[in-house]
mmCIF file of N, CA and C in Angstrom:
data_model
loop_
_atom_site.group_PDB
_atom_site.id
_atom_site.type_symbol
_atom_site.label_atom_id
_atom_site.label_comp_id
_atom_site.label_asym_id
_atom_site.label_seq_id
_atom_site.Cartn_x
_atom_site.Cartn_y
_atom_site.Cartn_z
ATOM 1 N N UNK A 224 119.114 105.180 77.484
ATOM 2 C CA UNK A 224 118.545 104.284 78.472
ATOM 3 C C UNK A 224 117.464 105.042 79.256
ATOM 4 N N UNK A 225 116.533 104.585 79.532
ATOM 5 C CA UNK A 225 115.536 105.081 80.162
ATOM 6 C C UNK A 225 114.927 104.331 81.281
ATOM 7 N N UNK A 226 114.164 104.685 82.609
ATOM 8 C CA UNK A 226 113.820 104.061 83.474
ATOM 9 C C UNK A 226 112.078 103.661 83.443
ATOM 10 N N UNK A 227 111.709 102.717 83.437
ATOM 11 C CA UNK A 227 110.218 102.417 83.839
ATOM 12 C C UNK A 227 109.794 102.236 85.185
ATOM 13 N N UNK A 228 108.866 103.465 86.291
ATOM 14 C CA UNK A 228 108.324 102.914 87.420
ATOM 15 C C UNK A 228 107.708 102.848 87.225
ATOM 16 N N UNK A 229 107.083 101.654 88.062
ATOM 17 C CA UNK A 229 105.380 101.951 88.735
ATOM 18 C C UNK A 229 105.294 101.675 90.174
ATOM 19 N N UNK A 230 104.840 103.003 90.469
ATOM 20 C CA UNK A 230 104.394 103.299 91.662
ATOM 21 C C UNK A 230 103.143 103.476 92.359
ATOM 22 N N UNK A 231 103.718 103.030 93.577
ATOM 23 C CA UNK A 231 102.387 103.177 94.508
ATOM 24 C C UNK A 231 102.525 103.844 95.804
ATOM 25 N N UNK A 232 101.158 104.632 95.788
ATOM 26 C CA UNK A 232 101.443 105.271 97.569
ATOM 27 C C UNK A 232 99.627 105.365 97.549
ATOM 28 N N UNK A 233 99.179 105.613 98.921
ATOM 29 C CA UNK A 233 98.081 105.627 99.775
ATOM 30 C C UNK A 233 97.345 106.918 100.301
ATOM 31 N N UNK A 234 96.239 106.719 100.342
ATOM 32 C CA UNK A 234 95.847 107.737 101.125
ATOM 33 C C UNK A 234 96.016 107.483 103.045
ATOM 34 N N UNK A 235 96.366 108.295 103.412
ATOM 35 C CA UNK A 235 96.180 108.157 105.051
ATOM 36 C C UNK A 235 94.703 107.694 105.239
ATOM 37 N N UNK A 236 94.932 106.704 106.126
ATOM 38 C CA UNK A 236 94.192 105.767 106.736
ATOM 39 C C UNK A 236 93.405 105.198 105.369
ATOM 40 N N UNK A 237 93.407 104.943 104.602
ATOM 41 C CA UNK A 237 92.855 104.578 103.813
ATOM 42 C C UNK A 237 91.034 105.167 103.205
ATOM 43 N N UNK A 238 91.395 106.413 103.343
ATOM 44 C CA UNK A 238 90.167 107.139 103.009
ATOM 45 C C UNK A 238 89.848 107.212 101.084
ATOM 46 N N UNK A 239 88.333 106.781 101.340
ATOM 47 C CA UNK A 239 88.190 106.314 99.767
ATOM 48 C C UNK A 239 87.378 107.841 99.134
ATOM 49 N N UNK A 240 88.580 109.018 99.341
ATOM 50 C CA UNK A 240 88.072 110.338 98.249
ATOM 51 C C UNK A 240 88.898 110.632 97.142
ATOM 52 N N UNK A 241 88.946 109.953 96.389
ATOM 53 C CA UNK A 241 89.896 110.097 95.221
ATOM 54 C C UNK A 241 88.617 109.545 94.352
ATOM 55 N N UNK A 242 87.685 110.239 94.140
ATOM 56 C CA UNK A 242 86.345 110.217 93.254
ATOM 57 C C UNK A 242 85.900 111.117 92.614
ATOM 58 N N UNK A 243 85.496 111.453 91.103
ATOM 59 C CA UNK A 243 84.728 112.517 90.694
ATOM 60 C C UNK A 243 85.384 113.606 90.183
ATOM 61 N N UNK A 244 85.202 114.345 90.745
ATOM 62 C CA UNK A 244 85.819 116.327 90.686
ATOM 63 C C UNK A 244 87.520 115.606 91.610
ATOM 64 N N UNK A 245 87.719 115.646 92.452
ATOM 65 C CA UNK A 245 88.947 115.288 93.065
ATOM 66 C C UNK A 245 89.872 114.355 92.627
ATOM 67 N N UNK A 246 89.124 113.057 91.668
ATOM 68 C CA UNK A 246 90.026 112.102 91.015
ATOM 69 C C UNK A 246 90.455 112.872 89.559
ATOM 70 N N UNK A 247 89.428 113.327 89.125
ATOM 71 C CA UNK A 247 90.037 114.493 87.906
ATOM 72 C C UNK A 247 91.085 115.597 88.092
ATOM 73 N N UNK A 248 90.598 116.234 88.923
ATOM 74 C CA UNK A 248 91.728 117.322 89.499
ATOM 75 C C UNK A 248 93.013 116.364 89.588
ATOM 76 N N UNK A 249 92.881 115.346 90.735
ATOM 77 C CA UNK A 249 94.616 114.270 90.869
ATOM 78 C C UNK A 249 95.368 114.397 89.422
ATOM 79 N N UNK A 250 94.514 113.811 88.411
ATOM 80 C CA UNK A 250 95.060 113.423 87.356
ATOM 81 C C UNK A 250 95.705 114.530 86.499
ATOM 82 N N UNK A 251 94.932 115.602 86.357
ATOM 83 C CA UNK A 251 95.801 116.961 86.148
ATOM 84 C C UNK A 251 97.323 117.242 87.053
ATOM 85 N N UNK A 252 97.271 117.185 88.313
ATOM 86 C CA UNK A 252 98.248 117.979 88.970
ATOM 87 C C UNK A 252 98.887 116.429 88.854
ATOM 88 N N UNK A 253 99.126 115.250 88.498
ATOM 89 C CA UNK A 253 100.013 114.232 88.311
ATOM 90 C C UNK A 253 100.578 114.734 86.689
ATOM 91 N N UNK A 254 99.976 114.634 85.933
ATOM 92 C CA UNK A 254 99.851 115.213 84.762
ATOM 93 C C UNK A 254 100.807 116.413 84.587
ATOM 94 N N UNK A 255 101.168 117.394 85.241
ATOM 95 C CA UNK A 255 101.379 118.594 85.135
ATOM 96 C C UNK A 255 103.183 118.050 85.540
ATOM 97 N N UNK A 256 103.174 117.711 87.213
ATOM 98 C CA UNK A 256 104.317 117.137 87.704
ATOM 99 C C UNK A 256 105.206 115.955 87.145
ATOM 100 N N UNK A 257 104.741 115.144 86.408
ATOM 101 C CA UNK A 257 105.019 114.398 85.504
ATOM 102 C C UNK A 257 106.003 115.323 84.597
ATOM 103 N N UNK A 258 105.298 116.198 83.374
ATOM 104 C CA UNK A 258 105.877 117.249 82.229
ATOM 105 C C UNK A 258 106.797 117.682 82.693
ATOM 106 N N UNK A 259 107.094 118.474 84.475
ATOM 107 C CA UNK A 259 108.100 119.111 84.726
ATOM 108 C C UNK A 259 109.487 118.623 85.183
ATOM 109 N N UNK A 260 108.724 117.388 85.253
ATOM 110 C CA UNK A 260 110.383 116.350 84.946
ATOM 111 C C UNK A 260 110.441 115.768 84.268
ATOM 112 N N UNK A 261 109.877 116.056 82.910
ATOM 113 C CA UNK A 261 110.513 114.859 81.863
ATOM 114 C C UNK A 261 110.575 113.511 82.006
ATOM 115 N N UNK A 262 108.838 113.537 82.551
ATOM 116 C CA UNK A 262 108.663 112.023 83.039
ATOM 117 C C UNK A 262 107.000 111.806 81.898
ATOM 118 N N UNK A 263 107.011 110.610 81.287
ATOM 119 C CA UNK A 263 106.100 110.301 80.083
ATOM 120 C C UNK A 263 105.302 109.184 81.175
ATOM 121 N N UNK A 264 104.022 109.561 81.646
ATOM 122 C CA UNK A 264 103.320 108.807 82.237
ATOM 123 C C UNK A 264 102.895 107.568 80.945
ATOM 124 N N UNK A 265 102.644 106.438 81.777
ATOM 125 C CA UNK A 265 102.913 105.209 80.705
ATOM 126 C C UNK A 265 101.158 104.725 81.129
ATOM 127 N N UNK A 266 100.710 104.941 81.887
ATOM 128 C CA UNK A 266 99.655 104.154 83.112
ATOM 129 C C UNK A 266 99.304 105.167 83.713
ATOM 130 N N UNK A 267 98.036 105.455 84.115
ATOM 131 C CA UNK A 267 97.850 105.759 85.695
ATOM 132 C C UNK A 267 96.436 105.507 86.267
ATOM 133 N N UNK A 268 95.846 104.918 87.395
ATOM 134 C CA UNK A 268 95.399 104.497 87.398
ATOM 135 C C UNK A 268 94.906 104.760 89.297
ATOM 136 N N UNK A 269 93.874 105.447 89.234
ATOM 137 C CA UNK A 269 93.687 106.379 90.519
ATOM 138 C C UNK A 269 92.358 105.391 90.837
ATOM 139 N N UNK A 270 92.034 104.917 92.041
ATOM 140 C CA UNK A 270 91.597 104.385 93.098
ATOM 141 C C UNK A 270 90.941 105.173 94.109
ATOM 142 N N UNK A 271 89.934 104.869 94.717
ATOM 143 C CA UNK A 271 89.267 105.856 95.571
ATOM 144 C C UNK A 271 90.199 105.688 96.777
ATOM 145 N N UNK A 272 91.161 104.228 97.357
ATOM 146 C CA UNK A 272 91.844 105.159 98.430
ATOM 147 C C UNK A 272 93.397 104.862 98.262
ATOM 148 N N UNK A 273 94.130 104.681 96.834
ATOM 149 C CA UNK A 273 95.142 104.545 96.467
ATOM 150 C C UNK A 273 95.838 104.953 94.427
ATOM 151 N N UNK A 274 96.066 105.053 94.478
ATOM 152 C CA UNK A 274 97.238 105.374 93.047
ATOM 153 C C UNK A 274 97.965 104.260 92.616
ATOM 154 N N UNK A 275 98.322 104.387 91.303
ATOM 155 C CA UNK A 275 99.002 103.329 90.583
ATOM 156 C C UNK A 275 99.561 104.287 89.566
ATOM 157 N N UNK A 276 100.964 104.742 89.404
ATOM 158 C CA UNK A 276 101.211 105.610 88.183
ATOM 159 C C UNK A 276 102.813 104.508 87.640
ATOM 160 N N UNK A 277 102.503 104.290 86.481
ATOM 161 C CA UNK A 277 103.629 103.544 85.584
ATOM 162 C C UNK A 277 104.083 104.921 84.792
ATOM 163 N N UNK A 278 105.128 105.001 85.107
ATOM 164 C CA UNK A 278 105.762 106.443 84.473
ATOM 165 C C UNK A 278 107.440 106.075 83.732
ATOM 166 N N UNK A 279 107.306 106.899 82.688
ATOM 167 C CA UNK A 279 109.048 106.470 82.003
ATOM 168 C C UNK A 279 109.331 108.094 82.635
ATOM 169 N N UNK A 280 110.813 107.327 83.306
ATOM 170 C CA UNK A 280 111.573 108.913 83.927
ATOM 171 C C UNK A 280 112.667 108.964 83.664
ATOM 172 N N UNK A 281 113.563 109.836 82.700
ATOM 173 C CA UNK A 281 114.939 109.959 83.063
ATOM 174 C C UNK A 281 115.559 109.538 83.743
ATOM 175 N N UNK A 282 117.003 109.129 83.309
ATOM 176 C CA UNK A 282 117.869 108.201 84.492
ATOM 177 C C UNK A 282 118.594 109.336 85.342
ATOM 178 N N UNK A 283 118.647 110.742 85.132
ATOM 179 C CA UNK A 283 118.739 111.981 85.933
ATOM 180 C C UNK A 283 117.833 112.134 87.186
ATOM 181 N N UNK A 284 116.592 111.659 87.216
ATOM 182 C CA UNK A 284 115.934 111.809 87.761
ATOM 183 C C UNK A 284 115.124 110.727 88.846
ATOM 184 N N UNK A 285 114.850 110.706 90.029
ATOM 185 C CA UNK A 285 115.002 110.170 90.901
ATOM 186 C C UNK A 285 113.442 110.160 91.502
ATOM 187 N N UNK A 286 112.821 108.842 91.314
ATOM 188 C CA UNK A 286 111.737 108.630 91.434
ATOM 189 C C UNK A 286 110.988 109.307 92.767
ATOM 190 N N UNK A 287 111.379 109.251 93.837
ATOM 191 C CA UNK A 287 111.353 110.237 95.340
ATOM 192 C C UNK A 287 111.087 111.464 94.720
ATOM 193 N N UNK A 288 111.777 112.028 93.857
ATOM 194 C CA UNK A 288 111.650 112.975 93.602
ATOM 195 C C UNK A 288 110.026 113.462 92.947
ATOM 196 N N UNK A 289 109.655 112.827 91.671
ATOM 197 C CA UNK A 289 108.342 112.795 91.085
ATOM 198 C C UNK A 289 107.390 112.291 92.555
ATOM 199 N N UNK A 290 108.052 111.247 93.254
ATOM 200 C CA UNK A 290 106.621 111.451 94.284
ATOM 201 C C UNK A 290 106.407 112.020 95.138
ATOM 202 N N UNK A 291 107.561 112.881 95.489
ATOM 203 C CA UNK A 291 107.096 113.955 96.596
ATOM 204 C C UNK A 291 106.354 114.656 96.144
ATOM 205 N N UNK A 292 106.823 115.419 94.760
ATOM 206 C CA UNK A 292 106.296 116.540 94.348
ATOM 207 C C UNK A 292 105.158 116.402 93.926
ATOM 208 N N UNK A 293 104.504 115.361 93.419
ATOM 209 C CA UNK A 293 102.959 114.721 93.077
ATOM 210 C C UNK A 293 102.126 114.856 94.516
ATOM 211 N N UNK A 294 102.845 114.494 95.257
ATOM 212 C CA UNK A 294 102.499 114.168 96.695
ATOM 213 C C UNK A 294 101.853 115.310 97.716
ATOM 214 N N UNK A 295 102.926 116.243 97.362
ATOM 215 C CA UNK A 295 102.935 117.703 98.224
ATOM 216 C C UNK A 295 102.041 118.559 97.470
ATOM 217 N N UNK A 296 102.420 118.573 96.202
ATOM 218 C CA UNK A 296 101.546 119.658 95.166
ATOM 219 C C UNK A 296 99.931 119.206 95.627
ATOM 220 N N UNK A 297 99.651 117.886 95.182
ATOM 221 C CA UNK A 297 98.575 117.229 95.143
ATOM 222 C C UNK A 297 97.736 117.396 96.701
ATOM 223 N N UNK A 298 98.858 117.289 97.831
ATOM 224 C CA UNK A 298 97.795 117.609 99.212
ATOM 225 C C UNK A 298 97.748 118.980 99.523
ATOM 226 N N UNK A 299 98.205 120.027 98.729
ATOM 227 C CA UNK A 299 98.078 121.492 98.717
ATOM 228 C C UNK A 299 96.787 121.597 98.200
ATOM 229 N N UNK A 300 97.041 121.575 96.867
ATOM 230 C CA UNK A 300 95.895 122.040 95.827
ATOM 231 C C UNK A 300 94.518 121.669 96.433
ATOM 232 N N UNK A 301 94.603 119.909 96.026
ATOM 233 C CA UNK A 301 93.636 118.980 96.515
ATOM 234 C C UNK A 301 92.602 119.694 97.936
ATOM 235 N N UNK A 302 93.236 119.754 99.032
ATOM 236 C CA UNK A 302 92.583 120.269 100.261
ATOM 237 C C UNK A 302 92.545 122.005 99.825
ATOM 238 N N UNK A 303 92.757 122.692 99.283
ATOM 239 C CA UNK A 303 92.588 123.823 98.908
ATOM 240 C C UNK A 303 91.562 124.305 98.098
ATOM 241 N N UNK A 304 91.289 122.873 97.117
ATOM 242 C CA UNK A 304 90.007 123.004 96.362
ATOM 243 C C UNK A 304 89.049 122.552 96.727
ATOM 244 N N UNK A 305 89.035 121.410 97.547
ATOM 245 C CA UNK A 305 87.666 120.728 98.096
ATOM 246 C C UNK A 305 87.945 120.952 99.530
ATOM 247 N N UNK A 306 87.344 121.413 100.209
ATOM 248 C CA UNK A 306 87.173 121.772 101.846
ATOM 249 C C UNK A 306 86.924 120.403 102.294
ATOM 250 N N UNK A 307 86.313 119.827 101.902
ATOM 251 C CA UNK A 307 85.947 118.685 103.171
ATOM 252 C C UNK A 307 87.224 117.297 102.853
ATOM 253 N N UNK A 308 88.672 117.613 102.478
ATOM 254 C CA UNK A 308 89.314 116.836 102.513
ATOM 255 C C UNK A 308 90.145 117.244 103.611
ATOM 256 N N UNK A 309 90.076 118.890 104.207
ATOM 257 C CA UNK A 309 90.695 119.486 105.305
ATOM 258 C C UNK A 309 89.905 118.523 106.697
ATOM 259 N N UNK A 310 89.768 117.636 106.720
ATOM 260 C CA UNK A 310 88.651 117.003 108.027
ATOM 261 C C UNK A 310 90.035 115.849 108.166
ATOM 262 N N UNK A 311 90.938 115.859 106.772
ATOM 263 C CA UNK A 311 91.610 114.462 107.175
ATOM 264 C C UNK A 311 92.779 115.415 107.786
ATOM 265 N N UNK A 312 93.200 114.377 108.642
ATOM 266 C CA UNK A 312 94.847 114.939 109.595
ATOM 267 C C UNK A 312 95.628 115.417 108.153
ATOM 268 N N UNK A 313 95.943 114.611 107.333
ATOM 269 C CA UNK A 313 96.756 114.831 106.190
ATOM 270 C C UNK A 313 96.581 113.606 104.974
ATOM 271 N N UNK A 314 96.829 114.222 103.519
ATOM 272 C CA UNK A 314 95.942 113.090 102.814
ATOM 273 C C UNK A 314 96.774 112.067 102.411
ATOM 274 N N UNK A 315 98.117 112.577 102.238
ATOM 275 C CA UNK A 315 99.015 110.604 101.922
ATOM 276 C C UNK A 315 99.372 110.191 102.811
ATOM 277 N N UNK A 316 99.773 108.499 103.231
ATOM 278 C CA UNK A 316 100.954 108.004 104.134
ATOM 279 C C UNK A 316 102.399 109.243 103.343
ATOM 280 N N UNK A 317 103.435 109.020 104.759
ATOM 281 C CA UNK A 317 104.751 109.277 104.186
ATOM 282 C C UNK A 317 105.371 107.973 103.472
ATOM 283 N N UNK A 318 104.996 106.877 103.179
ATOM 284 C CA UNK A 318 105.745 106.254 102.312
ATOM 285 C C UNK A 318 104.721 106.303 100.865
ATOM 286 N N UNK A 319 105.758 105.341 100.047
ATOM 287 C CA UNK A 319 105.604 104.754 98.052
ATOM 288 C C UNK A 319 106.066 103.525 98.265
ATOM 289 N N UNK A 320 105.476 102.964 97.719
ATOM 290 C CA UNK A 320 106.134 101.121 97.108
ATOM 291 C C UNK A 320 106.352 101.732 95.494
ATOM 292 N N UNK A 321 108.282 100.887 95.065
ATOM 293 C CA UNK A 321 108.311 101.907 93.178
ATOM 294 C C UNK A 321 109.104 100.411 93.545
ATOM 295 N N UNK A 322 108.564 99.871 91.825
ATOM 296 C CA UNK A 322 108.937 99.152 91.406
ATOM 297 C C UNK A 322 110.097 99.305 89.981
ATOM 298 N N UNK A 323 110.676 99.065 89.522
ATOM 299 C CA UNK A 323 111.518 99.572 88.318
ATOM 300 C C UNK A 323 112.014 98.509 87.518
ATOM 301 N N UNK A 324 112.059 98.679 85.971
ATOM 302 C CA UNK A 324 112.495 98.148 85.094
ATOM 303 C C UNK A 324 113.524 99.044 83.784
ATOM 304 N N UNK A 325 114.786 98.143 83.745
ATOM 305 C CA UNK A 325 115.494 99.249 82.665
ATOM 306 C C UNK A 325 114.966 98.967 81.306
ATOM 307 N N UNK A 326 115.222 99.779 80.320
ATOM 308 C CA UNK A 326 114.813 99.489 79.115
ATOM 309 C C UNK A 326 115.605 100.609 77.949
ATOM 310 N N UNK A 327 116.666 100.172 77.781
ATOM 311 C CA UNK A 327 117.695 99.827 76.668
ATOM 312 C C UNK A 327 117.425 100.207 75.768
ATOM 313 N N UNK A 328 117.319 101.270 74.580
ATOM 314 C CA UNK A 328 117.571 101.587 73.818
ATOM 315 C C UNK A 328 118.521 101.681 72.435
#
């Protein structure tokens, strides 16, 4: 049995920099965090001031979990590589909207 999300979370205040060099970079470090949980991105679908990732995740594994760590990794790196994203207070809301579907095997 396996789980299908798709999720969503925001940039704080709705800032539209998820473009270019920075929307590429996202997609790597989603990419990367994804593999280390044995999560098979299905979708993803990056927005200049929001995300959309449809991901199959283990039923071990606990969707909070893939989005923190997307979340945290992503506002490390992210503001670490491009300086002028350090101007925002911080780059996600603390919430996700995850939607889920089972799928039976």
């Amino acid at each position: 049995m396996q789980v299908n999300y798709h999720l969503v979370w925001i940039l704080k205040r709705r800032k539209k920099v998820l473009v270019g060099d920075v929307e590429t970079r996202l997609r790597q470090i989603i990419s990367e965090v994804c593999q280390e949980n044995q999560s098979n991105i299905i979708a993803l679908e990056i927005m200049p001031d929001h995300v959309h990732l449809f991901v199959n995740v283990p039923p071990s594994v606990a969707a909070h979990k893939v989005v923190g760590a997307i979340k945290g990794r992503s506002s490390r790196y992210l503001r670490q590589e491009f300086p002028h994203l350090l101007k925002l207070p911080s780059l996600w809301t603390h919430s996700y909207t995850s939607f889920y579907c089972w799928e039976c095997q």
